[in-house]
Amino acid sequence: MNPQTIDSKKPAARLDISKFTEFAESIGVLGIKISQNNQLIASWQCDEECRRNIYSATKSFTSCAVGFAIQEGLLSLDEKLTEAFHDDLPPVIDHHLEAACVRDLLTMRLGQASPHLMGAQRPLYKEDDWVKMTLAMPFEYAPDAHFVYSNVGPYLAGILVSRRCGCDLVSYLTPRLFSHLGIKRPTWESDPLGNTFGAGGLFLTLSELHTFGLFYLNQGYWNGRQLLSKEWIKESTRQQGPDPYGYLFWRGEYNSFRADGKYSQLSIILPDQSAVISVAAECRQGEALLRAIYDDICPLL
């Protein structure tokens, strides 16, 4: 779907979102796109559309990369981390780490008690090898027993995909995803050793993020081809435990799931309404913004 040029601050005619945009602009929303049945029905922006850091919405692209790698037989969700990272393990292997598998990298239930590799932490690490560093950190809980939102799992998942495919995540996803969606090679943050940081730091425009949401709405089917298994998309976006989280996707109201990044970089997929709502923002009131989307936009669909 080609991005459409919309006059600044003027919503498209087919869906009146003026109530929402008045509030959204006051809390730092920069733009929104809404599609239903694969047609753009509303778009508004108060700033130019350039590539911005989508922060943790990046995680959903890493989930997508894992899906492609599984589809190609490069890895398995049931593979033990001690096998997948056998050359990176600490001298003494915790029994919880010994029990963890690739699936646990995707659910925020890896077993560590506190978050690591977060934005304010990354510049301060003395270590350059973040794989060995994070695997040497304590695993206080059994895998799948305790939800802690952390960047360790998605980072290690991205590392594993990169190692198995023999290239960085951008190079891996370009022929499989980005090129099909019309996304020119994007910038993606890397760790000190040059590995793609699968937990964050991907830069995209609002339209590019929105197209990713449409790809998931269409269950991996794009321009007449099934690019990614619809079974993987169904599995990776369903709730995986007691918390509203799938495989690096959040669950939400209206049976929705979403890619969700800091300061409200969002692509919300609503399968029951055949709709996608995507937002670019510099918003510090994320819960209020989500509430407005659920209350002021979703009932219109």
PDB file of C-alpha atoms in Angstrom:
ATOM      1  CA  MET A   1       0.000   0.000   0.000  1.00  0.00           C
ATOM      2  CA  ASN A   2       1.496   3.289  -1.053  1.00  0.00           C
ATOM      3  CA  PRO A   3       1.689   6.038   1.574  1.00  0.00           C
ATOM      4  CA  GLN A   4      -0.749   8.826   0.857  1.00  0.00           C
ATOM      5  CA  THR A   5       0.070  12.485   1.321  1.00  0.00           C
ATOM      6  CA  ILE A   6      -2.327  14.136   3.775  1.00  0.00           C
ATOM      7  CA  ASP A   7      -2.392  17.873   4.451  1.00  0.00           C
ATOM      8  CA  SER A   8      -0.997  18.640   7.891  1.00  0.00           C
ATOM      9  CA  LYS A   9      -3.634  18.593  10.656  1.00  0.00           C
ATOM     10  CA  LYS A  10      -6.453  17.687   8.244  1.00  0.00           C
ATOM     11  CA  PRO A  11      -8.044  14.268   8.824  1.00  0.00           C
ATOM     12  CA  ALA A  12      -9.165  12.318   5.780  1.00  0.00           C
ATOM     13  CA  ALA A  13     -12.870  12.680   5.028  1.00  0.00           C
ATOM     14  CA  ARG A  14     -14.071   9.121   5.467  1.00  0.00           C
ATOM     15  CA  LEU A  15     -13.612   8.886   9.236  1.00  0.00           C
ATOM     16  CA  ASP A  16     -14.049  11.864  11.539  1.00  0.00           C
ATOM     17  CA  ILE A  17     -11.286  11.651  14.138  1.00  0.00           C
ATOM     18  CA  SER A  18     -11.290  15.345  15.058  1.00  0.00           C
ATOM     19  CA  LYS A  19     -12.225  14.636  18.691  1.00  0.00           C
ATOM     20  CA  PHE A  20      -9.255  12.318  18.991  1.00  0.00           C
ATOM     21  CA  THR A  21      -6.731  14.517  17.170  1.00  0.00           C
ATOM     22  CA  GLU A  22      -7.529  17.566  19.283  1.00  0.00           C
ATOM     23  CA  PHE A  23      -6.622  15.610  22.407  1.00  0.00           C
ATOM     24  CA  ALA A  24      -3.771  13.713  20.737  1.00  0.00           C
ATOM     25  CA  GLU A  25      -1.941  16.851  19.647  1.00  0.00           C
ATOM     26  CA  SER A  26      -2.056  18.177  23.223  1.00  0.00           C
ATOM     27  CA  ILE A  27      -0.157  15.132  24.530  1.00  0.00           C
ATOM     28  CA  GLY A  28       2.520  14.896  21.862  1.00  0.00           C
ATOM     29  CA  VAL A  29       1.066  12.739  19.097  1.00  0.00           C
ATOM     30  CA  LEU A  30       2.760  13.581  15.787  1.00  0.00           C
ATOM     31  CA  GLY A  31       0.638  11.566  13.398  1.00  0.00           C
ATOM     32  CA  ILE A  32      -1.885   8.771  13.039  1.00  0.00           C
ATOM     33  CA  LYS A  33      -2.967   6.498  10.201  1.00  0.00           C
ATOM     34  CA  ILE A  34      -6.072   4.311  10.241  1.00  0.00           C
ATOM     35  CA  SER A  35      -6.853   1.627   7.678  1.00  0.00           C
ATOM     36  CA  GLN A  36      -9.849  -0.657   7.431  1.00  0.00           C
ATOM     37  CA  ASN A  37     -10.284  -3.455   4.910  1.00  0.00           C
ATOM     38  CA  ASN A  38      -6.838  -2.482   3.568  1.00  0.00           C
ATOM     39  CA  GLN A  39      -7.990   1.044   2.717  1.00  0.00           C
ATOM     40  CA  LEU A  40      -6.661   4.186   4.381  1.00  0.00           C
ATOM     41  CA  ILE A  41      -9.733   5.797   5.974  1.00  0.00           C
ATOM     42  CA  ALA A  42      -8.134   8.493   8.140  1.00  0.00           C
ATOM     43  CA  SER A  43      -4.766  10.167   8.442  1.00  0.00           C
ATOM     44  CA  TRP A  44      -3.573  13.174  10.406  1.00  0.00           C
ATOM     45  CA  GLN A  45      -0.193  14.630  11.221  1.00  0.00           C
ATOM     46  CA  CYS A  46       1.174  17.760  12.835  1.00  0.00           C
ATOM     47  CA  ASP A  47       4.811  17.195  11.900  1.00  0.00           C
ATOM     48  CA  GLU A  48       6.644  16.011   8.834  1.00  0.00           C
ATOM     49  CA  GLU A  49       6.781  12.284   8.333  1.00  0.00           C
ATOM     50  CA  CYS A  50      10.396  11.231   8.704  1.00  0.00           C
ATOM     51  CA  ARG A  51      12.017   8.112  10.069  1.00  0.00           C
ATOM     52  CA  ARG A  52      12.023   8.069  13.842  1.00  0.00           C
ATOM     53  CA  ASN A  53      13.158   5.609  16.482  1.00  0.00           C
ATOM     54  CA  ILE A  54      10.243   3.260  17.091  1.00  0.00           C
ATOM     55  CA  TYR A  55      11.904   2.003  20.289  1.00  0.00           C
ATOM     56  CA  SER A  56      10.336  -1.237  21.555  1.00  0.00           C
ATOM     57  CA  ALA A  57       7.959  -1.551  18.613  1.00  0.00           C
ATOM     58  CA  THR A  58      11.185  -2.925  17.119  1.00  0.00           C
ATOM     59  CA  LYS A  59      10.641  -6.074  19.169  1.00  0.00           C
ATOM     60  CA  SER A  60       7.713  -7.045  16.969  1.00  0.00           C
ATOM     61  CA  PHE A  61       9.999  -6.961  13.921  1.00  0.00           C
ATOM     62  CA  THR A  62      12.365  -9.299  15.764  1.00  0.00           C
ATOM     63  CA  SER A  63       9.405 -11.575  16.438  1.00  0.00           C
ATOM     64  CA  CYS A  64       8.745 -11.487  12.701  1.00  0.00           C
ATOM     65  CA  ALA A  65      12.386 -12.383  11.994  1.00  0.00           C
ATOM     66  CA  VAL A  66      12.117 -15.340  14.382  1.00  0.00           C
ATOM     67  CA  GLY A  67       9.038 -16.470  12.472  1.00  0.00           C
ATOM     68  CA  PHE A  68      10.906 -16.394   9.171  1.00  0.00           C
ATOM     69  CA  ALA A  69      13.842 -18.284  10.726  1.00  0.00           C
ATOM     70  CA  ILE A  70      11.531 -20.993  12.065  1.00  0.00           C
ATOM     71  CA  GLN A  71       9.811 -21.190   8.684  1.00  0.00           C
ATOM     72  CA  GLU A  72      13.209 -21.759   7.059  1.00  0.00           C
ATOM     73  CA  GLY A  73      14.250 -24.397   9.586  1.00  0.00           C
ATOM     74  CA  LEU A  74      17.013 -22.273  11.122  1.00  0.00           C
ATOM     75  CA  LEU A  75      15.830 -22.582  14.702  1.00  0.00           C
ATOM     76  CA  SER A  76      13.161 -24.023  16.980  1.00  0.00           C
ATOM     77  CA  LEU A  77      11.250 -22.471  19.873  1.00  0.00           C
ATOM     78  CA  ASP A  78      11.994 -25.567  21.938  1.00  0.00           C
ATOM     79  CA  GLU A  79      15.777 -25.369  21.515  1.00  0.00           C
ATOM     80  CA  LYS A  80      17.530 -24.933  24.852  1.00  0.00           C
ATOM     81  CA  LEU A  81      19.501 -21.733  25.344  1.00  0.00           C
ATOM     82  CA  THR A  82      22.418 -23.794  26.589  1.00  0.00           C
ATOM     83  CA  GLU A  83      22.550 -25.366  23.122  1.00  0.00           C
ATOM     84  CA  ALA A  84      21.815 -22.204  21.144  1.00  0.00           C
ATOM     85  CA  PHE A  85      24.472 -20.202  23.028  1.00  0.00           C
ATOM     86  CA  HIS A  86      26.835 -22.972  24.063  1.00  0.00           C
ATOM     87  CA  ASP A  87      29.954 -20.859  23.400  1.00  0.00           C
ATOM     88  CA  ASP A  88      28.667 -17.899  25.448  1.00  0.00           C
ATOM     89  CA  LEU A  89      27.739 -19.557  28.732  1.00  0.00           C
ATOM     90  CA  PRO A  90      29.220 -18.650  32.129  1.00  0.00           C
ATOM     91  CA  PRO A  91      31.499 -21.149  33.905  1.00  0.00           C
ATOM     92  CA  VAL A  92      28.677 -22.097  36.266  1.00  0.00           C
ATOM     93  CA  ILE A  93      25.295 -22.554  34.604  1.00  0.00           C
ATOM     94  CA  ASP A  94      22.276 -21.767  36.751  1.00  0.00           C
ATOM     95  CA  HIS A  95      19.631 -24.507  36.738  1.00  0.00           C
ATOM     96  CA  HIS A  96      16.997 -21.989  35.628  1.00  0.00           C
ATOM     97  CA  LEU A  97      19.143 -20.983  32.667  1.00  0.00           C
ATOM     98  CA  GLU A  98      19.643 -24.658  31.929  1.00  0.00           C
ATOM     99  CA  ALA A  99      15.858 -25.057  31.645  1.00  0.00           C
ATOM    100  CA  ALA A 100      15.264 -21.990  29.443  1.00  0.00           C
ATOM    101  CA  CYS A 101      14.525 -22.325  25.738  1.00  0.00           C
ATOM    102  CA  VAL A 102      14.211 -20.013  22.733  1.00  0.00           C
ATOM    103  CA  ARG A 103      10.487 -19.531  23.387  1.00  0.00           C
ATOM    104  CA  ASP A 104      11.331 -17.898  26.720  1.00  0.00           C
ATOM    105  CA  LEU A 105      13.246 -15.151  24.902  1.00  0.00           C
ATOM    106  CA  LEU A 106       9.979 -13.930  23.362  1.00  0.00           C
ATOM    107  CA  THR A 107       7.533 -13.821  26.299  1.00  0.00           C
ATOM    108  CA  MET A 108       9.272 -11.587  28.888  1.00  0.00           C
ATOM    109  CA  ARG A 109       9.308 -14.633  31.155  1.00  0.00           C
ATOM    110  CA  LEU A 110      12.981 -15.533  30.804  1.00  0.00           C
ATOM    111  CA  GLY A 111      13.669 -15.882  34.524  1.00  0.00           C
ATOM    112  CA  GLN A 112      15.734 -12.809  35.385  1.00  0.00           C
ATOM    113  CA  ALA A 113      14.343 -10.697  38.223  1.00  0.00           C
ATOM    114  CA  SER A 114      15.086  -7.240  36.832  1.00  0.00           C
ATOM    115  CA  PRO A 115      15.264  -5.622  33.387  1.00  0.00           C
ATOM    116  CA  HIS A 116      18.602  -5.276  31.578  1.00  0.00           C
ATOM    117  CA  LEU A 117      19.867  -3.687  28.349  1.00  0.00           C
ATOM    118  CA  MET A 118      17.369  -0.873  28.792  1.00  0.00           C
ATOM    119  CA  GLY A 119      17.958   2.497  27.133  1.00  0.00           C
ATOM    120  CA  ALA A 120      19.553   4.257  30.093  1.00  0.00           C
ATOM    121  CA  GLN A 121      21.691   1.218  30.910  1.00  0.00           C
ATOM    122  CA  ARG A 122      23.242   0.469  27.535  1.00  0.00           C
ATOM    123  CA  PRO A 123      25.711   3.388  27.382  1.00  0.00           C
ATOM    124  CA  LEU A 124      27.060   2.510  30.835  1.00  0.00           C
ATOM    125  CA  TYR A 125      28.115  -1.131  30.389  1.00  0.00           C
ATOM    126  CA  LYS A 126      31.844  -1.743  30.457  1.00  0.00           C
ATOM    127  CA  GLU A 127      31.426  -5.054  28.659  1.00  0.00           C
ATOM    128  CA  ASP A 128      31.210  -5.130  24.877  1.00  0.00           C
ATOM    129  CA  ASP A 129      29.963  -8.708  24.587  1.00  0.00           C
ATOM    130  CA  TRP A 130      26.376  -8.347  25.706  1.00  0.00           C
ATOM    131  CA  VAL A 131      25.519 -11.964  24.929  1.00  0.00           C
ATOM    132  CA  LYS A 132      27.990 -13.345  27.461  1.00  0.00           C
ATOM    133  CA  MET A 133      27.194 -10.513  29.865  1.00  0.00           C
ATOM    134  CA  THR A 134      23.447 -11.163  29.948  1.00  0.00           C
ATOM    135  CA  LEU A 135      23.741 -14.944  30.110  1.00  0.00           C
ATOM    136  CA  ALA A 136      26.032 -14.550  33.120  1.00  0.00           C
ATOM    137  CA  MET A 137      23.431 -12.488  34.972  1.00  0.00           C
ATOM    138  CA  PRO A 138      21.412 -14.343  37.630  1.00  0.00           C
ATOM    139  CA  PHE A 139      18.344 -16.325  36.569  1.00  0.00           C
ATOM    140  CA  GLU A 140      16.323 -16.123  39.779  1.00  0.00           C
ATOM    141  CA  TYR A 141      13.132 -17.704  38.467  1.00  0.00           C
ATOM    142  CA  ALA A 142      12.208 -20.758  36.474  1.00  0.00           C
ATOM    143  CA  PRO A 143      11.494 -19.843  32.870  1.00  0.00           C
ATOM    144  CA  ASP A 144       7.843 -18.955  32.208  1.00  0.00           C
ATOM    145  CA  ALA A 145       7.234 -18.332  35.927  1.00  0.00           C
ATOM    146  CA  HIS A 146       7.658 -14.559  36.249  1.00  0.00           C
ATOM    147  CA  PHE A 147       6.975 -11.659  33.871  1.00  0.00           C
ATOM    148  CA  VAL A 148       9.696  -8.981  33.733  1.00  0.00           C
ATOM    149  CA  TYR A 149       9.710  -6.551  30.827  1.00  0.00           C
ATOM    150  CA  SER A 150      13.341  -6.560  29.727  1.00  0.00           C
ATOM    151  CA  ASN A 151      15.402  -6.172  26.567  1.00  0.00           C
ATOM    152  CA  VAL A 152      17.498  -9.282  27.195  1.00  0.00           C
ATOM    153  CA  GLY A 153      15.138 -11.819  25.608  1.00  0.00           C
ATOM    154  CA  PRO A 154      14.464 -10.002  22.325  1.00  0.00           C
ATOM    155  CA  TYR A 155      18.128  -9.015  22.041  1.00  0.00           C
ATOM    156  CA  LEU A 156      19.245 -12.638  22.352  1.00  0.00           C
ATOM    157  CA  ALA A 157      16.492 -13.742  19.958  1.00  0.00           C
ATOM    158  CA  GLY A 158      17.803 -11.294  17.367  1.00  0.00           C
ATOM    159  CA  ILE A 159      21.365 -12.480  17.940  1.00  0.00           C
ATOM    160  CA  LEU A 160      20.325 -16.086  17.403  1.00  0.00           C
ATOM    161  CA  VAL A 161      18.530 -15.305  14.146  1.00  0.00           C
ATOM    162  CA  SER A 162      21.537 -13.313  12.908  1.00  0.00           C
ATOM    163  CA  ARG A 163      23.923 -16.142  13.727  1.00  0.00           C
ATOM    164  CA  ARG A 164      21.792 -18.791  12.071  1.00  0.00           C
ATOM    165  CA  CYS A 165      21.189 -16.789   8.895  1.00  0.00           C
ATOM    166  CA  GLY A 166      24.753 -15.423   8.720  1.00  0.00           C
ATOM    167  CA  CYS A 167      23.866 -11.734   8.422  1.00  0.00           C
ATOM    168  CA  ASP A 168      22.423  -8.818  10.368  1.00  0.00           C
ATOM    169  CA  LEU A 169      18.678  -8.523  10.886  1.00  0.00           C
ATOM    170  CA  VAL A 170      18.241  -5.736   8.346  1.00  0.00           C
ATOM    171  CA  SER A 171      19.927  -7.832   5.654  1.00  0.00           C
ATOM    172  CA  TYR A 172      17.862 -10.849   6.673  1.00  0.00           C
ATOM    173  CA  LEU A 173      14.524  -9.048   6.675  1.00  0.00           C
ATOM    174  CA  THR A 174      15.112  -6.953   3.557  1.00  0.00           C
ATOM    175  CA  PRO A 175      14.373  -9.659   0.943  1.00  0.00           C
ATOM    176  CA  ARG A 176      11.817 -11.416   3.136  1.00  0.00           C
ATOM    177  CA  LEU A 177       9.829  -8.446   4.464  1.00  0.00           C
ATOM    178  CA  PHE A 178      11.094  -4.901   3.916  1.00  0.00           C
ATOM    179  CA  SER A 179      11.357  -5.053   0.128  1.00  0.00           C
ATOM    180  CA  HIS A 180       7.866  -6.500  -0.194  1.00  0.00           C
ATOM    181  CA  LEU A 181       6.427  -3.732   2.013  1.00  0.00           C
ATOM    182  CA  GLY A 182       8.241  -0.993   0.115  1.00  0.00           C
ATOM    183  CA  ILE A 183      10.557  -0.204   3.026  1.00  0.00           C
ATOM    184  CA  LYS A 184      14.010   0.875   1.841  1.00  0.00           C
ATOM    185  CA  ARG A 185      16.877  -0.472   3.952  1.00  0.00           C
ATOM    186  CA  PRO A 186      16.296   1.100   7.399  1.00  0.00           C
ATOM    187  CA  THR A 187      18.699   2.091  10.146  1.00  0.00           C
ATOM    188  CA  TRP A 188      18.723  -0.254  13.153  1.00  0.00           C
ATOM    189  CA  GLU A 189      20.724   0.177  16.358  1.00  0.00           C
ATOM    190  CA  SER A 190      23.593  -2.230  16.991  1.00  0.00           C
ATOM    191  CA  ASP A 191      25.491  -3.413  20.057  1.00  0.00           C
ATOM    192  CA  PRO A 192      29.180  -2.614  20.679  1.00  0.00           C
ATOM    193  CA  LEU A 193      30.248  -5.586  18.542  1.00  0.00           C
ATOM    194  CA  GLY A 194      28.072  -4.536  15.617  1.00  0.00           C
ATOM    195  CA  ASN A 195      25.219  -6.994  16.145  1.00  0.00           C
ATOM    196  CA  THR A 196      21.687  -5.779  15.462  1.00  0.00           C
ATOM    197  CA  PHE A 197      19.923  -4.818  18.698  1.00  0.00           C
ATOM    198  CA  GLY A 198      16.715  -6.776  18.336  1.00  0.00           C
ATOM    199  CA  ALA A 199      15.031  -5.144  21.332  1.00  0.00           C
ATOM    200  CA  GLY A 200      14.915  -1.586  19.973  1.00  0.00           C
ATOM    201  CA  GLY A 201      16.415   1.119  17.840  1.00  0.00           C
ATOM    202  CA  LEU A 202      14.760   0.502  14.467  1.00  0.00           C
ATOM    203  CA  PHE A 203      13.993   3.746  12.599  1.00  0.00           C
ATOM    204  CA  LEU A 204      10.861   3.895  10.440  1.00  0.00           C
ATOM    205  CA  THR A 205       8.309   6.400   9.194  1.00  0.00           C
ATOM    206  CA  LEU A 206       4.731   6.247  10.406  1.00  0.00           C
ATOM    207  CA  SER A 207       3.670   4.898   7.000  1.00  0.00           C
ATOM    208  CA  GLU A 208       6.300   2.139   7.170  1.00  0.00           C
ATOM    209  CA  LEU A 209       5.203   1.099  10.655  1.00  0.00           C
ATOM    210  CA  HIS A 210       1.591   1.167   9.496  1.00  0.00           C
ATOM    211  CA  THR A 211       2.389  -1.083   6.539  1.00  0.00           C
ATOM    212  CA  PHE A 212       3.911  -3.594   8.959  1.00  0.00           C
ATOM    213  CA  GLY A 213       0.614  -3.573  10.854  1.00  0.00           C
ATOM    214  CA  LEU A 214      -1.244  -4.232   7.606  1.00  0.00           C
ATOM    215  CA  PHE A 215       1.088  -7.151   6.888  1.00  0.00           C
ATOM    216  CA  TYR A 216       0.067  -8.695  10.207  1.00  0.00           C
ATOM    217  CA  LEU A 217      -3.599  -7.883   9.681  1.00  0.00           C
ATOM    218  CA  ASN A 218      -3.355  -9.854   6.431  1.00  0.00           C
ATOM    219  CA  GLN A 219      -1.684 -12.744   8.277  1.00  0.00           C
ATOM    220  CA  GLY A 220       1.529 -12.579   6.306  1.00  0.00           C
ATOM    221  CA  TYR A 221      -0.175 -12.526   2.899  1.00  0.00           C
ATOM    222  CA  TRP A 222       1.052  -9.678   0.689  1.00  0.00           C
ATOM    223  CA  ASN A 223       0.686  -8.887  -3.006  1.00  0.00           C
ATOM    224  CA  GLY A 224      -0.560 -12.356  -3.818  1.00  0.00           C
ATOM    225  CA  ARG A 225       2.054 -14.267  -1.801  1.00  0.00           C
ATOM    226  CA  GLN A 226       2.031 -15.904   1.611  1.00  0.00           C
ATOM    227  CA  LEU A 227       5.357 -14.539   2.848  1.00  0.00           C
ATOM    228  CA  LEU A 228       5.124 -15.566   6.495  1.00  0.00           C
ATOM    229  CA  SER A 229       3.166 -18.470   7.934  1.00  0.00           C
ATOM    230  CA  LYS A 230      -0.280 -17.409   9.144  1.00  0.00           C
ATOM    231  CA  GLU A 231       0.057 -20.079  11.850  1.00  0.00           C
ATOM    232  CA  TRP A 232       3.132 -18.266  13.176  1.00  0.00           C
ATOM    233  CA  ILE A 233       1.329 -14.921  13.138  1.00  0.00           C
ATOM    234  CA  LYS A 234      -1.623 -16.389  15.011  1.00  0.00           C
ATOM    235  CA  GLU A 235       0.634 -18.062  17.579  1.00  0.00           C
ATOM    236  CA  SER A 236       2.989 -15.115  18.074  1.00  0.00           C
ATOM    237  CA  THR A 237       0.205 -12.582  18.610  1.00  0.00           C
ATOM    238  CA  ARG A 238      -1.973 -14.562  21.019  1.00  0.00           C
ATOM    239  CA  GLN A 239      -1.573 -14.163  24.778  1.00  0.00           C
ATOM    240  CA  GLN A 240       1.091 -16.600  25.967  1.00  0.00           C
ATOM    241  CA  GLY A 241       0.525 -16.469  29.730  1.00  0.00           C
ATOM    242  CA  PRO A 242      -1.357 -14.589  32.450  1.00  0.00           C
ATOM    243  CA  ASP A 243       0.061 -11.274  31.222  1.00  0.00           C
ATOM    244  CA  PRO A 244      -1.275  -9.540  28.077  1.00  0.00           C
ATOM    245  CA  TYR A 245       1.739 -10.440  25.976  1.00  0.00           C
ATOM    246  CA  GLY A 246       2.465 -12.723  23.038  1.00  0.00           C
ATOM    247  CA  TYR A 247       5.819 -13.229  21.339  1.00  0.00           C
ATOM    248  CA  LEU A 248       7.048  -9.607  21.491  1.00  0.00           C
ATOM    249  CA  PHE A 249       3.566  -8.233  20.824  1.00  0.00           C
ATOM    250  CA  TRP A 250       1.253  -6.694  23.427  1.00  0.00           C
ATOM    251  CA  ARG A 251      -2.396  -7.722  23.658  1.00  0.00           C
ATOM    252  CA  GLY A 252      -5.123  -5.111  24.143  1.00  0.00           C
ATOM    253  CA  GLU A 253      -8.811  -4.324  24.132  1.00  0.00           C
ATOM    254  CA  TYR A 254     -11.094  -5.247  21.222  1.00  0.00           C
ATOM    255  CA  ASN A 255      -9.120  -8.485  20.782  1.00  0.00           C
ATOM    256  CA  SER A 256      -6.259  -6.347  19.457  1.00  0.00           C
ATOM    257  CA  PHE A 257      -2.516  -6.868  19.448  1.00  0.00           C
ATOM    258  CA  ARG A 258       0.151  -4.269  18.876  1.00  0.00           C
ATOM    259  CA  ALA A 259       3.738  -3.294  18.305  1.00  0.00           C
ATOM    260  CA  ASP A 260       4.371  -0.771  21.067  1.00  0.00           C
ATOM    261  CA  GLY A 261       7.384   1.485  21.576  1.00  0.00           C
ATOM    262  CA  LYS A 262       8.439   4.151  24.049  1.00  0.00           C
ATOM    263  CA  TYR A 263       6.668   7.498  23.761  1.00  0.00           C
ATOM    264  CA  SER A 264       3.780   5.715  21.996  1.00  0.00           C
ATOM    265  CA  GLN A 265       5.113   4.418  18.706  1.00  0.00           C
ATOM    266  CA  LEU A 266       2.194   2.122  17.953  1.00  0.00           C
ATOM    267  CA  SER A 267       0.747  -0.149  15.335  1.00  0.00           C
ATOM    268  CA  ILE A 268      -2.470  -1.642  16.694  1.00  0.00           C
ATOM    269  CA  ILE A 269      -3.995  -4.501  14.738  1.00  0.00           C
ATOM    270  CA  LEU A 270      -7.717  -5.166  15.214  1.00  0.00           C
ATOM    271  CA  PRO A 271      -8.568  -8.391  13.346  1.00  0.00           C
ATOM    272  CA  ASP A 272     -12.274  -8.305  14.288  1.00  0.00           C
ATOM    273  CA  GLN A 273     -12.629  -4.857  12.700  1.00  0.00           C
ATOM    274  CA  SER A 274     -10.190  -5.632   9.865  1.00  0.00           C
ATOM    275  CA  ALA A 275      -8.366  -2.473  10.900  1.00  0.00           C
ATOM    276  CA  VAL A 276      -4.945  -1.077  11.774  1.00  0.00           C
ATOM    277  CA  ILE A 277      -4.287   2.079  13.790  1.00  0.00           C
ATOM    278  CA  SER A 278      -0.704   3.368  13.788  1.00  0.00           C
ATOM    279  CA  VAL A 279       0.746   6.299  15.704  1.00  0.00           C
ATOM    280  CA  ALA A 280       4.006   8.233  15.774  1.00  0.00           C
ATOM    281  CA  ALA A 281       4.420  10.316  18.900  1.00  0.00           C
ATOM    282  CA  GLU A 282       6.545  11.994  21.519  1.00  0.00           C
ATOM    283  CA  CYS A 283       4.001  11.218  24.196  1.00  0.00           C
ATOM    284  CA  ARG A 284       4.625  10.761  27.924  1.00  0.00           C
ATOM    285  CA  GLN A 285       0.991   9.817  28.593  1.00  0.00           C
ATOM    286  CA  GLY A 286       0.820   6.460  26.887  1.00  0.00           C
ATOM    287  CA  GLU A 287      -2.045   5.031  28.934  1.00  0.00           C
ATOM    288  CA  ALA A 288      -4.195   8.101  28.265  1.00  0.00           C
ATOM    289  CA  LEU A 289      -3.425   7.855  24.559  1.00  0.00           C
ATOM    290  CA  LEU A 290      -4.387   4.178  24.390  1.00  0.00           C
ATOM    291  CA  ARG A 291      -7.577   4.967  26.304  1.00  0.00           C
ATOM    292  CA  ALA A 292      -8.452   7.649  23.748  1.00  0.00           C
ATOM    293  CA  ILE A 293      -7.834   5.238  20.871  1.00  0.00           C
ATOM    294  CA  TYR A 294     -10.052   2.604  22.444  1.00  0.00           C
ATOM    295  CA  ASP A 295     -12.784   5.091  23.387  1.00  0.00           C
ATOM    296  CA  ASP A 296     -12.768   7.576  20.510  1.00  0.00           C
ATOM    297  CA  ILE A 297     -11.600   5.607  17.460  1.00  0.00           C
ATOM    298  CA  CYS A 298     -12.361   1.915  17.893  1.00  0.00           C
ATOM    299  CA  PRO A 299     -16.137   2.414  18.292  1.00  0.00           C
ATOM    300  CA  LEU A 300     -16.150   4.186  14.897  1.00  0.00           C
ATOM    301  CA  LEU A 301     -14.732   1.161  13.071  1.00  0.00           C
TER     302      LEU A 301
END
